[in-house]
mmCIF file of C-alpha atoms and ligand atoms in Angstrom:
data_model
loop_
_atom_site.group_PDB
_atom_site.id
_atom_site.type_symbol
_atom_site.label_atom_id
_atom_site.label_comp_id
_atom_site.label_asym_id
_atom_site.label_seq_id
_atom_site.Cartn_x
_atom_site.Cartn_y
_atom_site.Cartn_z
ATOM 1 C CA UNK A 168 0.000 0.000 0.000
ATOM 2 C CA UNK A 169 1.539 3.254 -1.130
ATOM 3 C CA UNK A 170 1.072 6.639 0.473
ATOM 4 C CA UNK A 171 -0.717 8.898 -1.966
ATOM 5 C CA UNK A 172 0.986 12.201 -2.704
ATOM 6 C CA UNK A 173 -1.843 14.736 -2.790
ATOM 7 C CA UNK A 174 -0.935 17.281 -5.461
ATOM 8 C CA UNK A 175 -4.217 19.096 -5.074
ATOM 9 C CA UNK A 176 -3.547 19.799 -1.410
ATOM 10 C CA UNK A 177 0.130 20.688 -1.876
ATOM 11 C CA UNK A 178 -0.608 22.972 -4.845
ATOM 12 C CA UNK A 179 -3.254 24.724 -2.741
ATOM 13 C CA UNK A 180 -0.699 25.290 0.030
ATOM 14 C CA UNK A 181 1.691 26.859 -2.481
ATOM 15 C CA UNK A 182 -0.985 29.121 -3.984
ATOM 16 C CA UNK A 183 -1.949 30.188 -0.462
ATOM 17 C CA UNK A 184 1.695 31.019 0.298
ATOM 18 C CA UNK A 185 1.972 33.091 -2.900
ATOM 19 C CA UNK A 186 -1.310 34.867 -2.170
ATOM 20 C CA UNK A 187 -0.249 35.621 1.422
ATOM 21 C CA UNK A 188 3.113 37.051 0.329
ATOM 22 C CA UNK A 189 1.527 39.224 -2.356
ATOM 23 C CA UNK A 190 -0.964 40.530 0.173
ATOM 24 C CA UNK A 191 1.575 41.019 2.987
ATOM 25 C CA UNK A 192 4.183 42.781 0.841
ATOM 26 C CA UNK A 193 1.656 44.702 -1.266
ATOM 27 C CA UNK A 194 3.256 43.284 -4.436
ATOM 28 C CA UNK A 195 1.762 44.199 -7.803
ATOM 29 C CA UNK A 196 2.320 41.285 -10.138
ATOM 30 C CA UNK A 197 1.076 40.792 -13.676
ATOM 31 C CA UNK A 198 1.203 37.789 -16.015
ATOM 32 C CA UNK A 199 0.539 38.033 -19.755
ATOM 33 C CA UNK A 200 -0.762 34.800 -21.281
ATOM 34 C CA UNK A 201 -0.787 34.277 -25.050
ATOM 35 C CA UNK A 202 -2.620 31.476 -26.815
ATOM 36 C CA UNK A 203 -2.584 30.967 -30.580
ATOM 37 C CA UNK A 204 -5.413 28.954 -32.173
ATOM 38 C CA UNK A 205 -8.191 26.996 -30.527
ATOM 39 C CA UNK A 206 -6.690 23.763 -29.232
ATOM 40 C CA UNK A 207 -9.262 22.719 -26.583
ATOM 41 C CA UNK A 208 -6.708 21.342 -24.093
ATOM 42 C CA UNK A 209 -4.633 24.548 -24.309
ATOM 43 C CA UNK A 210 -7.768 26.616 -23.756
ATOM 44 C CA UNK A 211 -8.511 24.717 -20.544
ATOM 45 C CA UNK A 212 -4.905 25.168 -19.314
ATOM 46 C CA UNK A 213 -4.997 28.896 -20.063
ATOM 47 C CA UNK A 214 -8.345 29.310 -18.297
ATOM 48 C CA UNK A 215 -6.955 27.511 -15.233
ATOM 49 C CA UNK A 216 -3.886 29.772 -15.252
ATOM 50 C CA UNK A 217 -6.107 32.858 -15.277
ATOM 51 C CA UNK A 218 -8.223 31.492 -12.422
ATOM 52 C CA UNK A 219 -5.099 30.788 -10.342
ATOM 53 C CA UNK A 220 -3.806 34.341 -10.994
ATOM 54 C CA UNK A 221 -7.081 35.759 -9.754
ATOM 55 C CA UNK A 222 -6.905 33.604 -6.625
ATOM 56 C CA UNK A 223 -3.349 34.690 -5.842
ATOM 57 C CA UNK A 224 -3.960 38.385 -6.453
ATOM 58 C CA UNK A 225 -1.958 38.461 -9.694
ATOM 59 C CA UNK A 226 -3.301 40.529 -12.564
ATOM 60 C CA UNK A 227 -3.541 38.525 -15.779
ATOM 61 C CA UNK A 228 -3.667 39.813 -19.334
ATOM 62 C CA UNK A 229 -4.864 37.396 -21.949
ATOM 63 C CA UNK A 230 -4.197 37.439 -25.671
ATOM 64 C CA UNK A 231 -6.185 34.985 -27.751
ATOM 65 C CA UNK A 232 -4.777 35.017 -31.278
ATOM 66 C CA UNK A 233 -6.179 33.360 -34.386
ATOM 67 C CA UNK A 234 -4.576 30.101 -35.600
ATOM 68 C CA UNK A 235 -3.249 31.827 -38.742
ATOM 69 C CA UNK A 236 -1.354 34.521 -36.786
ATOM 70 C CA UNK A 237 2.118 34.907 -38.309
ATOM 71 C CA UNK A 238 5.359 34.408 -36.422
ATOM 72 C CA UNK A 239 6.132 38.113 -36.981
ATOM 73 C CA UNK A 240 2.807 39.212 -35.475
ATOM 74 C CA UNK A 241 3.341 37.002 -32.451
ATOM 75 C CA UNK A 242 6.894 38.306 -32.015
ATOM 76 C CA UNK A 243 5.669 41.897 -32.273
ATOM 77 C CA UNK A 244 3.205 41.269 -29.429
ATOM 78 C CA UNK A 245 5.931 39.658 -27.292
ATOM 79 C CA UNK A 246 8.243 42.608 -27.919
ATOM 80 C CA UNK A 247 5.504 45.011 -26.862
ATOM 81 C CA UNK A 248 5.008 43.003 -23.629
ATOM 82 C CA UNK A 249 8.795 42.848 -23.080
ATOM 83 C CA UNK A 250 8.840 46.672 -23.063
ATOM 84 C CA UNK A 251 5.742 47.005 -20.852
ATOM 85 C CA UNK A 252 6.976 47.751 -17.325
ATOM 86 C CA UNK A 253 3.634 46.643 -15.853
ATOM 87 C CA UNK A 254 4.128 43.082 -17.149
ATOM 88 C CA UNK A 255 6.249 40.781 -14.956
ATOM 89 C CA UNK A 256 5.817 37.454 -16.727
ATOM 90 C CA UNK A 257 5.032 36.349 -20.289
ATOM 91 C CA UNK A 258 3.723 32.883 -21.086
ATOM 92 C CA UNK A 259 3.078 31.597 -24.598
ATOM 93 C CA UNK A 260 0.989 28.449 -24.378
ATOM 94 C CA UNK A 261 2.512 25.527 -26.295
ATOM 95 C CA UNK A 262 2.124 23.815 -28.676
ATOM 96 C CA UNK A 263 1.993 26.556 -31.315
ATOM 97 C CA UNK A 264 0.552 26.020 -34.821
ATOM 98 C CA UNK A 265 3.019 24.296 -37.175
ATOM 99 C CA UNK A 266 3.930 27.413 -39.201
ATOM 100 C CA UNK A 267 5.381 29.137 -36.105
ATOM 101 C CA UNK A 268 8.862 28.205 -34.897
ATOM 102 C CA UNK A 269 8.523 27.590 -31.140
ATOM 103 C CA UNK A 270 12.204 28.088 -30.459
ATOM 104 C CA UNK A 271 12.169 31.552 -32.089
ATOM 105 C CA UNK A 272 9.155 32.512 -29.979
ATOM 106 C CA UNK A 273 10.634 31.286 -26.706
ATOM 107 C CA UNK A 274 13.821 33.237 -27.439
ATOM 108 C CA UNK A 275 11.816 36.394 -28.206
ATOM 109 C CA UNK A 276 10.609 36.530 -24.580
ATOM 110 C CA UNK A 277 12.745 38.715 -22.274
ATOM 111 C CA UNK A 278 14.555 36.118 -20.066
ATOM 112 C CA UNK A 279 13.654 38.238 -17.006
ATOM 113 C CA UNK A 280 9.979 37.594 -17.848
ATOM 114 C CA UNK A 281 10.400 33.916 -18.843
ATOM 115 C CA UNK A 282 8.189 32.475 -16.095
ATOM 116 C CA UNK A 283 7.956 29.141 -17.965
ATOM 117 C CA UNK A 284 11.734 28.706 -17.663
ATOM 118 C CA UNK A 285 12.009 27.630 -21.314
ATOM 119 C CA UNK A 286 14.570 30.164 -22.604
ATOM 120 C CA UNK A 287 18.216 29.299 -23.226
ATOM 121 C CA UNK A 288 19.282 31.525 -20.360
ATOM 122 C CA UNK A 289 16.881 29.827 -17.914
ATOM 123 C CA UNK A 290 17.880 26.339 -19.049
ATOM 124 C CA UNK A 291 21.581 27.292 -18.893
ATOM 125 C CA UNK A 292 21.174 28.665 -15.364
ATOM 126 C CA UNK A 293 19.535 25.421 -14.267
ATOM 127 C CA UNK A 294 22.308 23.299 -15.732
ATOM 128 C CA UNK A 295 25.138 25.265 -14.095
ATOM 129 C CA UNK A 296 23.239 25.720 -10.831
ATOM 130 C CA UNK A 297 22.749 29.501 -10.809
ATOM 131 C CA UNK A 298 19.523 31.323 -10.041
ATOM 132 C CA UNK A 299 16.855 31.427 -12.766
ATOM 133 C CA UNK A 300 13.317 30.445 -13.634
ATOM 134 C CA UNK A 301 12.760 26.685 -13.574
ATOM 135 C CA UNK A 302 10.232 24.915 -15.797
ATOM 136 C CA UNK A 303 7.041 24.610 -13.727
ATOM 137 C CA UNK A 304 6.172 20.913 -14.006
ATOM 138 C CA UNK A 305 9.582 19.527 -12.939
ATOM 139 C CA UNK A 306 9.856 22.207 -10.238
ATOM 140 C CA UNK A 307 6.439 21.015 -9.030
ATOM 141 C CA UNK A 308 7.684 17.423 -8.797
ATOM 142 C CA UNK A 309 10.537 18.545 -6.513
ATOM 143 C CA UNK A 310 8.026 20.349 -4.261
ATOM 144 C CA UNK A 311 5.812 17.243 -4.129
ATOM 145 C CA UNK A 312 8.760 15.091 -3.040
ATOM 146 C CA UNK A 313 10.065 17.565 -0.465
ATOM 147 C CA UNK A 314 6.686 18.383 1.042
ATOM 148 C CA UNK A 315 5.902 14.655 1.316
ATOM 149 C CA UNK A 316 9.110 14.088 3.277
ATOM 150 C CA UNK A 317 10.879 12.048 0.581
ATOM 151 C CA UNK A 318 14.693 12.263 0.900
ATOM 152 C CA UNK A 319 16.327 12.791 -2.479
ATOM 153 C CA UNK A 320 20.056 13.057 -1.755
ATOM 154 C CA UNK A 321 21.978 9.894 -2.636
ATOM 155 C CA UNK A 322 18.918 8.132 -4.061
ATOM 156 C CA UNK A 323 18.830 6.346 -7.413
ATOM 157 C CA UNK A 324 16.469 8.340 -9.599
ATOM 158 C CA UNK A 325 15.335 7.250 -13.035
ATOM 159 C CA UNK A 326 13.645 9.850 -15.240
ATOM 160 C CA UNK A 327 11.651 8.347 -18.102
ATOM 161 C CA UNK A 328 11.446 10.802 -21.002
ATOM 162 C CA UNK A 329 13.799 13.495 -22.306
ATOM 163 C CA UNK A 330 11.577 16.391 -23.391
ATOM 164 C CA UNK A 331 12.799 19.954 -23.001
ATOM 165 C CA UNK A 332 9.790 20.835 -20.831
ATOM 166 C CA UNK A 333 9.903 17.896 -18.413
ATOM 167 C CA UNK A 334 12.518 15.138 -18.772
ATOM 168 C CA UNK A 335 15.705 17.178 -19.228
ATOM 169 C CA UNK A 336 14.999 19.854 -16.578
ATOM 170 C CA UNK A 337 13.711 17.116 -14.243
ATOM 171 C CA UNK A 338 17.039 15.284 -14.506
ATOM 172 C CA UNK A 339 18.935 18.539 -13.835
ATOM 173 C CA UNK A 340 16.791 19.317 -10.774
ATOM 174 C CA UNK A 341 17.238 15.845 -9.306
ATOM 175 C CA UNK A 342 21.008 16.214 -9.824
ATOM 176 C CA UNK A 343 20.858 19.553 -8.031
ATOM 177 C CA UNK A 344 19.179 17.697 -5.145
ATOM 178 C CA UNK A 345 22.110 15.234 -5.127
ATOM 179 C CA UNK A 346 20.273 12.211 -6.532
ATOM 180 C CA UNK A 347 22.086 9.772 -8.819
ATOM 181 C CA UNK A 348 20.211 10.292 -12.054
ATOM 182 C CA UNK A 349 19.602 8.110 -15.104
ATOM 183 C CA UNK A 350 17.481 9.254 -18.034
ATOM 184 C CA UNK A 351 15.803 6.580 -20.158
ATOM 185 C CA UNK A 352 13.953 7.091 -23.435
ATOM 186 C CA UNK A 353 12.479 5.310 -26.439
ATOM 187 C CA UNK A 354 15.883 4.064 -27.657
ATOM 188 C CA UNK A 355 17.077 2.819 -24.246
ATOM 189 C CA UNK A 356 17.791 -0.901 -24.041
ATOM 190 C CA UNK A 357 16.806 -3.015 -21.006
ATOM 191 C CA UNK A 358 14.521 -0.221 -19.870
ATOM 192 C CA UNK A 359 12.632 -2.353 -17.315
ATOM 193 C CA UNK A 360 15.882 -3.418 -15.642
ATOM 194 C CA UNK A 361 17.075 0.174 -15.354
ATOM 195 C CA UNK A 362 13.725 1.459 -14.033
ATOM 196 C CA UNK A 363 13.595 -1.371 -11.505
ATOM 197 C CA UNK A 364 16.752 0.018 -9.872
ATOM 198 C CA UNK A 365 15.099 3.344 -9.099
ATOM 199 C CA UNK A 366 14.344 4.508 -5.569
ATOM 200 C CA UNK A 367 12.507 7.385 -7.236
ATOM 201 C CA UNK A 368 10.910 6.766 -10.632
ATOM 202 C CA UNK A 369 9.656 9.830 -12.511
ATOM 203 C CA UNK A 370 7.590 8.969 -15.566
ATOM 204 C CA UNK A 371 7.044 11.423 -18.419
ATOM 205 C CA UNK A 372 6.796 9.324 -21.558
ATOM 206 C CA UNK A 373 3.348 10.221 -22.864
ATOM 207 C CA UNK A 374 2.048 6.627 -23.168
ATOM 208 C CA UNK A 375 -1.178 5.787 -21.307
ATOM 209 C CA UNK A 376 -0.669 3.331 -18.446
ATOM 210 C CA UNK A 377 2.526 1.876 -19.922
ATOM 211 C CA UNK A 378 4.310 1.521 -16.600
ATOM 212 C CA UNK A 379 3.329 -1.655 -14.749
ATOM 213 C CA UNK A 380 4.831 -3.205 -11.608
ATOM 214 C CA UNK A 381 7.486 -4.826 -13.835
ATOM 215 C CA UNK A 382 9.231 -1.436 -13.974
ATOM 216 C CA UNK A 383 9.013 -0.667 -10.273
ATOM 217 C CA UNK A 384 11.193 -1.790 -7.369
ATOM 218 C CA UNK A 385 9.319 -2.675 -4.166
ATOM 219 C CA UNK A 386 9.176 0.444 -2.006
ATOM 220 C CA UNK A 387 9.995 2.902 -4.807
ATOM 221 C CA UNK A 388 8.520 6.400 -5.001
ATOM 222 C CA UNK A 389 6.582 6.722 -8.273
ATOM 223 C CA UNK A 390 5.803 10.106 -9.802
ATOM 224 C CA UNK A 391 3.486 10.136 -12.824
ATOM 225 C CA UNK A 392 3.747 13.232 -15.020
ATOM 226 C CA UNK A 393 1.508 11.855 -17.794
ATOM 227 C CA UNK A 394 -2.115 12.757 -18.353
ATOM 228 C CA UNK A 395 -4.378 11.251 -20.998
ATOM 229 C CA UNK A 396 -8.054 11.443 -21.782
ATOM 230 C CA UNK A 397 -9.701 7.968 -21.889
ATOM 231 C CA UNK A 398 -13.151 6.610 -22.648
ATOM 232 C CA UNK A 399 -15.060 6.345 -19.310
ATOM 233 C CA UNK A 400 -17.273 3.570 -20.706
ATOM 234 C CA UNK A 401 -14.279 1.305 -21.221
ATOM 235 C CA UNK A 402 -12.478 2.374 -18.032
ATOM 236 C CA UNK A 403 -14.886 1.979 -15.096
ATOM 237 C CA UNK A 404 -16.013 5.590 -15.366
ATOM 238 C CA UNK A 405 -12.478 7.055 -15.328
ATOM 239 C CA UNK A 406 -11.957 9.984 -17.710
ATOM 240 C CA UNK A 407 -8.228 10.456 -17.246
ATOM 241 C CA UNK A 408 -5.186 8.280 -16.715
ATOM 242 C CA UNK A 409 -1.435 8.747 -16.443
ATOM 243 C CA UNK A 410 1.632 7.043 -17.903
ATOM 244 C CA UNK A 411 1.566 4.684 -14.906
ATOM 245 C CA UNK A 412 -0.879 1.801 -14.517
ATOM 246 C CA UNK A 413 -1.915 3.031 -11.078
ATOM 247 C CA UNK A 414 -3.873 -0.036 -9.926
ATOM 248 C CA UNK A 415 -0.977 -2.326 -10.856
ATOM 249 C CA UNK A 416 1.836 -0.173 -9.404
ATOM 250 C CA UNK A 417 0.252 1.232 -6.247
ATOM 251 C CA UNK A 418 0.561 -2.022 -4.238
ATOM 252 C CA UNK A 419 4.360 -2.149 -4.711
ATOM 253 C CA UNK A 420 5.234 1.566 -4.373
ATOM 254 C CA UNK A 421 5.940 3.409 -1.111
ATOM 255 C CA UNK A 422 4.594 6.722 -2.428
ATOM 256 C CA UNK A 423 2.661 7.408 -5.616
ATOM 257 C CA UNK A 424 1.017 10.371 -7.357
ATOM 258 C CA UNK A 425 -2.519 9.847 -8.661
ATOM 259 C CA UNK A 426 -3.851 11.115 -12.017
ATOM 260 C CA UNK A 427 -5.693 13.418 -11.781
ATOM 261 C CA UNK A 428 -4.683 15.229 -8.583
ATOM 262 C CA UNK A 429 -0.950 14.515 -8.520
ATOM 263 C CA UNK A 430 1.578 16.417 -10.622
ATOM 264 C CA UNK A 431 -1.035 18.232 -12.763
ATOM 265 C CA UNK A 432 -2.139 20.929 -10.280
ATOM 266 C CA UNK A 433 1.498 21.631 -9.338
ATOM 267 C CA UNK A 434 2.382 23.149 -12.726
ATOM 268 C CA UNK A 435 0.093 26.125 -12.213
ATOM 269 C CA UNK A 436 1.068 26.566 -8.555
ATOM 270 C CA UNK A 437 4.749 26.752 -9.563
ATOM 271 C CA UNK A 438 3.863 29.205 -12.321
ATOM 272 C CA UNK A 439 2.313 31.461 -9.667
ATOM 273 C CA UNK A 440 5.553 31.160 -7.675
ATOM 274 C CA UNK A 441 7.589 32.106 -10.759
ATOM 275 C CA UNK A 442 5.402 35.162 -11.423
ATOM 276 C CA UNK A 443 5.894 36.265 -7.818
ATOM 277 C CA UNK A 444 9.657 35.797 -8.239
ATOM 278 C CA UNK A 445 9.599 37.828 -11.486
ATOM 279 C CA UNK A 446 7.672 40.627 -9.775
ATOM 280 C CA UNK A 447 10.050 40.564 -6.808
ATOM 281 C CA UNK A 448 13.092 40.835 -9.074
ATOM 282 C CA UNK A 449 11.864 43.978 -10.775
HETATM 283 N N1 GUN B 239 2.070 23.300 -22.796
HETATM 284 C C1 GUN B 239 2.125 22.200 -21.993
HETATM 285 N N2 GUN B 239 2.734 22.507 -20.821
HETATM 286 C C2 GUN B 239 3.072 23.811 -20.899
HETATM 287 C C3 GUN B 239 3.711 24.707 -19.992
HETATM 288 O O1 GUN B 239 4.130 24.354 -18.885
HETATM 289 N N3 GUN B 239 3.871 25.977 -20.444
HETATM 290 C C4 GUN B 239 3.460 26.386 -21.670
HETATM 291 N N4 GUN B 239 3.668 27.645 -22.015
HETATM 292 N N5 GUN B 239 2.856 25.579 -22.527
HETATM 293 C C5 GUN B 239 2.665 24.309 -22.133
#
């Protein structure tokens, strides 16, 4: 029987801390959120970000651009927000439509306003261990572990997945916490053997319920970053699942994050923390 890491509760604590600090210090913080096109999942994420801003006492500006917006138009808006002294953080919701180069857009954001932590300067700072904005989802995983009392230093950590948003920064953060880190991916051989060595297994592979108990050492901490929509009629009424087969893994793990209610809510809470940091810096 694993202990369940309650991301909903922990993310609420963090939002309450941000809200209290903003109130206590009389901080004026403002986040600009840009969405291009009408991807339904992105629209839900953006709406949730706005709601969290409101809760924390952060002003949010929202820019909803048509799917055929050009890269130049998007850059022009970012440059305007870069110059706007009222704006502390700029977030461009990803993915962007195919005709826009995401890398160019991320680099157009002033690194001092890069609350997503995606820019080269932010990623560089993370890898050499200097101060900077850290990508929200992996930063949220660290908070979940620490606030659940999981010791990280000296532990064997396996990160499954090597995306720029999750896997790579996650590995860097776990290194910073003095874990021994292995990253596995689609070309890794003997993947089950490697995962089975992990004291802490962090899964971000984007494959519904792929991780069964065969990948998990008895007593391991299992963090599931995946989230997938599934048919409730074929899944006992469940609408969402993660990359981990929860029912199969839970009996062997010591701690586990559920989906929903695990890592998911942490991303927005850490974004609120990054906006507060951006406002404090300026
Ligand atoms: N799309 C999926 N996750 C994220 C995120 O953390 N930030 C942004 N900007 N887009 C995303």
